[in-house]
Amino acid sequence: EIVMTQSPATLSVSPGERATLSCRASQSVSSNLAWYQQKPGQAPRLLIYGASTRATGIPARFSGSGSGTEFTLTISSLQSEDFAVYYCQQYNNWPYSFGQGTKLEIK
Amino acid sequence: EVQLVQSGAEVKKPGESLKISCKGSGYSFTSYWIGWVRQMPGKGLEWMGIIYPGDSDTRYSPSFQGQVTISADKSISTAYLQWSSLKASDTAMYYCARLGRGLDYWGQGTLVTVSS
């Protein structure tokens, strides 16, 4: 079973600054990696699939990179609506698995 | 418009059975896997299992194998998640989601509360 590890657990960033979130897989997942955003009281929303492709309607300030075991989600200039919890998830091998999440909070 | 609409919140007692639903619309329901995801209060997301409504091929995460049953009725574009004997530790929000490129569409969630 592939274990996904996200870091840091909490990231404090000021609006307008850049945020960089990391995700590591315990074994290669190729580019079969997605990122999700979840706000309180809402279902998660797909941001990135295939490690680097933005989902429909996702702003260009969100970008994903990486392959194999190391992945990064970058938010280039944080807006107030971006403060949320972010999850990575691999869909290369069943059982698919999520990371434990990174909470992005306002500094 | 693609939509997944889940059944409403449930309050149950330990030992009771439960079946919750997820109805898809706006796309070919038989052509995409549907996943079920658990989120316990204040915690992260956990994969429970997936089903392909086209042929009912089903896979379970090891933690949930034998604990729940996932099924689908393609004639009414609906997937199900059921328990035969609920425990207090089953208290959580349960989401269904379509597996396209990633989980691209999500239901609104069904809150299940198990309490004596």
CSV table of C-alpha atoms in Angstrom, one decimal:
chain,number,residue,atom,x,y,z
A,1,GLU,CA,0.0,0.0,0.0
A,2,ILE,CA,1.4,3.4,-1.0
A,3,VAL,CA,1.7,5.9,1.8
A,4,MET,CA,1.4,9.6,0.9
A,5,THR,CA,3.2,12.1,3.2
A,6,GLN,CA,2.5,15.8,3.0
A,7,SER,CA,4.5,18.6,4.4
A,8,PRO,CA,4.3,20.8,6.3
A,9,ALA,CA,1.2,19.9,8.3
A,10,THR,CA,0.4,23.6,8.6
A,11,LEU,CA,1.7,26.5,6.5
A,12,SER,CA,1.3,30.1,7.5
A,13,VAL,CA,1.5,32.6,4.6
A,14,SER,CA,0.5,36.2,4.0
A,15,PRO,CA,-2.0,37.1,1.3
A,16,GLY,CA,-0.2,37.9,-2.0
A,17,GLU,CA,2.8,35.7,-1.1
A,18,ARG,CA,3.7,32.3,-2.7
A,19,ALA,CA,2.8,29.0,-1.0
A,20,THR,CA,4.6,25.7,-1.7
A,21,LEU,CA,3.1,22.4,-0.5
A,22,SER,CA,4.9,19.1,-0.7
A,23,CYS,CA,3.8,15.5,-1.2
A,24,ARG,CA,5.9,12.4,-1.1
A,25,ALA,CA,4.9,8.9,-2.1
A,26,SER,CA,6.4,5.8,-0.5
A,27,GLN,CA,7.0,4.4,-4.0
A,28,SER,CA,6.7,5.7,-7.5
A,29,VAL,CA,3.2,6.7,-8.6
A,30,SER,CA,4.4,8.0,-12.0
A,31,SER,CA,2.4,11.2,-12.7
A,32,ASN,CA,-0.9,9.7,-11.3
A,33,LEU,CA,-1.2,12.3,-8.7
A,34,ALA,CA,-4.0,14.7,-7.9
A,35,TRP,CA,-4.4,17.7,-5.6
A,36,TYR,CA,-7.6,18.8,-3.8
A,37,GLN,CA,-8.7,21.8,-1.9
A,38,GLN,CA,-11.2,21.5,0.9
A,39,LYS,CA,-12.8,24.4,2.8
A,40,PRO,CA,-14.7,24.0,6.0
A,41,GLY,CA,-18.2,22.5,5.5
A,42,GLN,CA,-17.6,21.8,1.8
A,43,ALA,CA,-16.7,18.8,-0.2
A,44,PRO,CA,-13.2,18.6,-1.6
A,45,ARG,CA,-12.5,20.2,-5.0
A,46,LEU,CA,-10.1,18.8,-7.7
A,47,LEU,CA,-7.4,21.3,-8.5
A,48,ILE,CA,-4.7,19.3,-10.3
A,49,TYR,CA,-4.6,15.9,-12.0
A,50,GLY,CA,-1.8,14.1,-13.8
A,51,ALA,CA,0.6,15.9,-11.3
A,52,SER,CA,0.5,19.1,-13.3
A,53,THR,CA,-2.7,19.7,-15.3
A,54,ARG,CA,-5.2,22.1,-13.8
A,55,ALA,CA,-8.8,20.9,-13.6
A,56,THR,CA,-11.5,22.8,-15.3
A,57,GLY,CA,-12.0,26.3,-13.9
A,58,ILE,CA,-9.0,26.3,-11.7
A,59,PRO,CA,-7.1,29.6,-11.7
A,60,ALA,CA,-3.6,29.8,-13.2
A,61,ARG,CA,-2.1,30.7,-9.9
A,62,PHE,CA,-2.3,27.0,-9.0
A,63,SER,CA,0.4,24.9,-10.5
A,64,GLY,CA,1.6,21.3,-9.8
A,65,SER,CA,4.9,19.7,-10.6
A,66,GLY,CA,6.8,16.5,-10.0
A,67,SER,CA,6.7,12.8,-10.9
A,68,GLY,CA,7.7,9.5,-9.3
A,69,THR,CA,7.7,10.1,-5.6
A,70,GLU,CA,8.1,13.9,-5.1
A,71,PHE,CA,5.4,16.4,-5.9
A,72,THR,CA,4.7,20.1,-5.3
A,73,LEU,CA,1.7,22.3,-5.4
A,74,THR,CA,2.5,26.0,-5.8
A,75,ILE,CA,0.0,28.8,-5.3
A,76,SER,CA,1.8,31.8,-6.8
A,77,SER,CA,0.0,34.7,-5.1
A,78,LEU,CA,-2.4,33.8,-2.3
A,79,GLN,CA,-5.9,35.1,-2.3
A,80,SER,CA,-8.1,35.1,0.7
A,81,GLU,CA,-10.2,32.3,-0.7
A,82,ASP,CA,-7.2,30.0,-1.0
A,83,PHE,CA,-6.8,29.5,2.7
A,84,ALA,CA,-8.0,25.9,3.2
A,85,VAL,CA,-6.8,22.3,3.6
A,86,TYR,CA,-5.0,20.7,0.6
A,87,TYR,CA,-4.7,17.0,0.0
A,88,CYS,CA,-2.6,15.0,-2.5
A,89,GLN,CA,-3.8,11.7,-3.7
A,90,GLN,CA,-2.2,8.9,-5.8
A,91,TYR,CA,-4.3,6.9,-8.3
A,92,ASN,CA,-1.5,4.8,-9.7
A,93,ASN,CA,-2.0,1.7,-7.6
A,94,TRP,CA,-5.0,0.4,-5.7
A,95,PRO,CA,-5.7,1.0,-3.0
A,96,TYR,CA,-5.6,4.7,-3.9
A,97,SER,CA,-4.5,6.9,-1.1
A,98,PHE,CA,-4.6,10.4,0.2
A,99,GLY,CA,-2.0,12.4,2.1
A,100,GLN,CA,-2.9,13.6,5.6
A,101,GLY,CA,-3.4,17.1,4.4
A,102,THR,CA,-1.7,20.5,4.7
A,103,LYS,CA,-3.6,23.3,6.3
A,104,LEU,CA,-2.8,26.7,4.7
A,105,GLU,CA,-3.6,29.5,7.1
A,106,ILE,CA,-3.3,33.2,7.0
A,107,LYS,CA,-0.2,34.6,8.6
B,1,GLU,CA,-24.1,19.4,-16.0
B,2,VAL,CA,-22.5,16.5,-14.1
B,3,GLN,CA,-24.0,16.1,-10.6
B,4,LEU,CA,-23.7,13.5,-7.8
B,5,VAL,CA,-26.5,13.9,-5.3
B,6,GLN,CA,-26.2,12.0,-2.0
B,7,SER,CA,-29.0,11.0,0.4
B,8,GLY,CA,-29.6,12.9,3.5
B,9,ALA,CA,-28.0,12.9,7.0
B,10,GLU,CA,-28.7,9.8,9.1
B,11,VAL,CA,-28.7,9.3,12.9
B,12,LYS,CA,-28.5,5.6,13.9
B,13,LYS,CA,-27.9,3.5,17.0
B,14,PRO,CA,-24.9,1.1,17.3
B,15,GLY,CA,-25.8,-2.3,15.7
B,16,GLU,CA,-28.3,-0.9,13.2
B,17,SER,CA,-27.9,-1.2,9.5
B,18,LEU,CA,-27.7,1.6,7.0
B,19,LYS,CA,-27.6,2.1,3.2
B,20,ILE,CA,-26.7,5.6,1.8
B,21,SER,CA,-27.0,6.5,-1.9
B,22,CYS,CA,-25.3,8.6,-4.5
B,23,LYS,CA,-27.2,9.4,-7.7
B,24,GLY,CA,-25.3,10.5,-10.8
B,25,SER,CA,-26.7,12.6,-13.6
B,26,GLY,CA,-25.4,14.6,-16.6
B,27,TYR,CA,-23.0,11.9,-17.8
B,28,SER,CA,-22.8,8.2,-18.7
B,29,PHE,CA,-23.0,6.7,-15.2
B,30,THR,CA,-21.8,3.3,-16.5
B,31,SER,CA,-18.6,4.7,-17.9
B,32,TYR,CA,-16.8,6.0,-14.8
B,33,TRP,CA,-15.7,4.5,-11.5
B,34,ILE,CA,-17.4,5.9,-8.4
B,35,GLY,CA,-15.4,6.2,-5.2
B,36,TRP,CA,-16.5,6.5,-1.6
B,37,VAL,CA,-14.4,8.6,0.8
B,38,ARG,CA,-14.7,8.8,4.5
B,39,GLN,CA,-13.9,11.9,6.6
B,40,MET,CA,-14.1,11.5,10.3
B,41,PRO,CA,-14.8,14.6,12.4
B,42,GLY,CA,-11.8,17.0,12.2
B,43,LYS,CA,-9.7,14.4,10.2
B,44,GLY,CA,-8.5,13.8,6.7
B,45,LEU,CA,-9.8,12.0,3.7
B,46,GLU,CA,-9.8,8.2,3.5
B,47,TRP,CA,-10.5,6.0,0.5
B,48,MET,CA,-13.0,3.3,1.2
B,49,GLY,CA,-13.6,1.7,-2.1
B,50,ILE,CA,-14.6,2.1,-5.7
B,51,ILE,CA,-17.2,0.6,-8.0
B,52,TYR,CA,-17.5,0.5,-11.8
B,53,PRO,CA,-21.3,0.7,-12.4
B,54,GLY,CA,-21.0,-0.7,-15.9
B,55,ASP,CA,-20.2,-4.2,-14.6
B,56,SER,CA,-20.2,-3.7,-10.8
B,57,ASP,CA,-16.5,-4.4,-10.5
B,58,THR,CA,-15.7,-3.4,-6.9
B,59,ARG,CA,-12.5,-2.8,-4.9
B,60,TYR,CA,-12.1,-2.1,-1.2
B,61,SER,CA,-9.3,-0.5,0.7
B,62,PRO,CA,-7.9,-3.0,3.2
B,63,SER,CA,-9.2,-1.0,6.2
B,64,PHE,CA,-12.7,-1.2,4.9
B,65,GLN,CA,-12.8,-4.7,3.4
B,66,GLY,CA,-15.5,-6.6,5.3
B,67,GLN,CA,-16.7,-3.5,7.1
B,68,VAL,CA,-18.9,-2.0,4.4
B,69,THR,CA,-20.5,-3.1,1.1
B,70,ILE,CA,-20.4,-1.0,-2.0
B,71,SER,CA,-23.0,-1.6,-4.8
B,72,ALA,CA,-24.6,0.1,-7.7
B,73,ASP,CA,-27.9,0.0,-9.7
B,74,LYS,CA,-27.1,1.2,-13.2
B,75,SER,CA,-30.7,1.3,-14.2
B,76,ILE,CA,-31.2,4.3,-11.8
B,77,SER,CA,-27.6,5.7,-12.0
B,78,THR,CA,-27.2,5.2,-8.3
B,79,ALA,CA,-24.3,3.9,-6.2
B,80,TYR,CA,-24.6,2.7,-2.6
B,81,LEU,CA,-22.6,2.3,0.6
B,82,GLN,CA,-24.0,0.1,3.3
B,83,TRP,CA,-23.3,-1.2,6.7
B,84,SER,CA,-24.9,-4.2,8.4
B,85,SER,CA,-24.0,-3.3,11.9
B,86,LEU,CA,-22.9,0.3,12.7
B,87,LYS,CA,-20.4,1.3,15.3
B,88,ALA,CA,-19.9,4.6,17.0
B,89,SER,CA,-16.6,4.8,15.2
B,90,ASP,CA,-18.6,4.9,11.8
B,91,THR,CA,-19.6,8.5,12.7
B,92,ALA,CA,-18.3,10.5,9.8
B,93,MET,CA,-19.1,12.4,6.6
B,94,TYR,CA,-19.2,10.1,3.6
B,95,TYR,CA,-18.6,11.4,0.1
B,96,CYS,CA,-19.0,9.8,-3.2
B,97,ALA,CA,-17.0,11.1,-6.2
B,98,ARG,CA,-16.6,10.3,-9.8
B,99,LEU,CA,-13.2,9.0,-10.8
B,100,GLY,CA,-12.3,10.8,-14.0
B,101,ARG,CA,-8.9,12.3,-14.2
B,102,GLY,CA,-8.7,12.4,-10.4
B,103,LEU,CA,-12.0,12.6,-8.4
B,104,ASP,CA,-13.4,15.3,-10.6
B,105,TYR,CA,-17.0,15.6,-9.3
B,106,TRP,CA,-18.1,15.1,-5.7
B,107,GLY,CA,-21.4,14.6,-4.0
B,108,GLN,CA,-22.3,17.0,-1.2
B,109,GLY,CA,-21.6,14.4,1.5
B,110,THR,CA,-23.8,12.4,3.8
B,111,LEU,CA,-23.3,12.8,7.5
B,112,VAL,CA,-23.7,9.6,9.4
B,113,THR,CA,-24.0,9.9,13.2
B,114,VAL,CA,-24.0,6.7,15.3
B,115,SER,CA,-24.9,7.2,18.9
B,116,SER,CA,-26.7,5.3,21.6
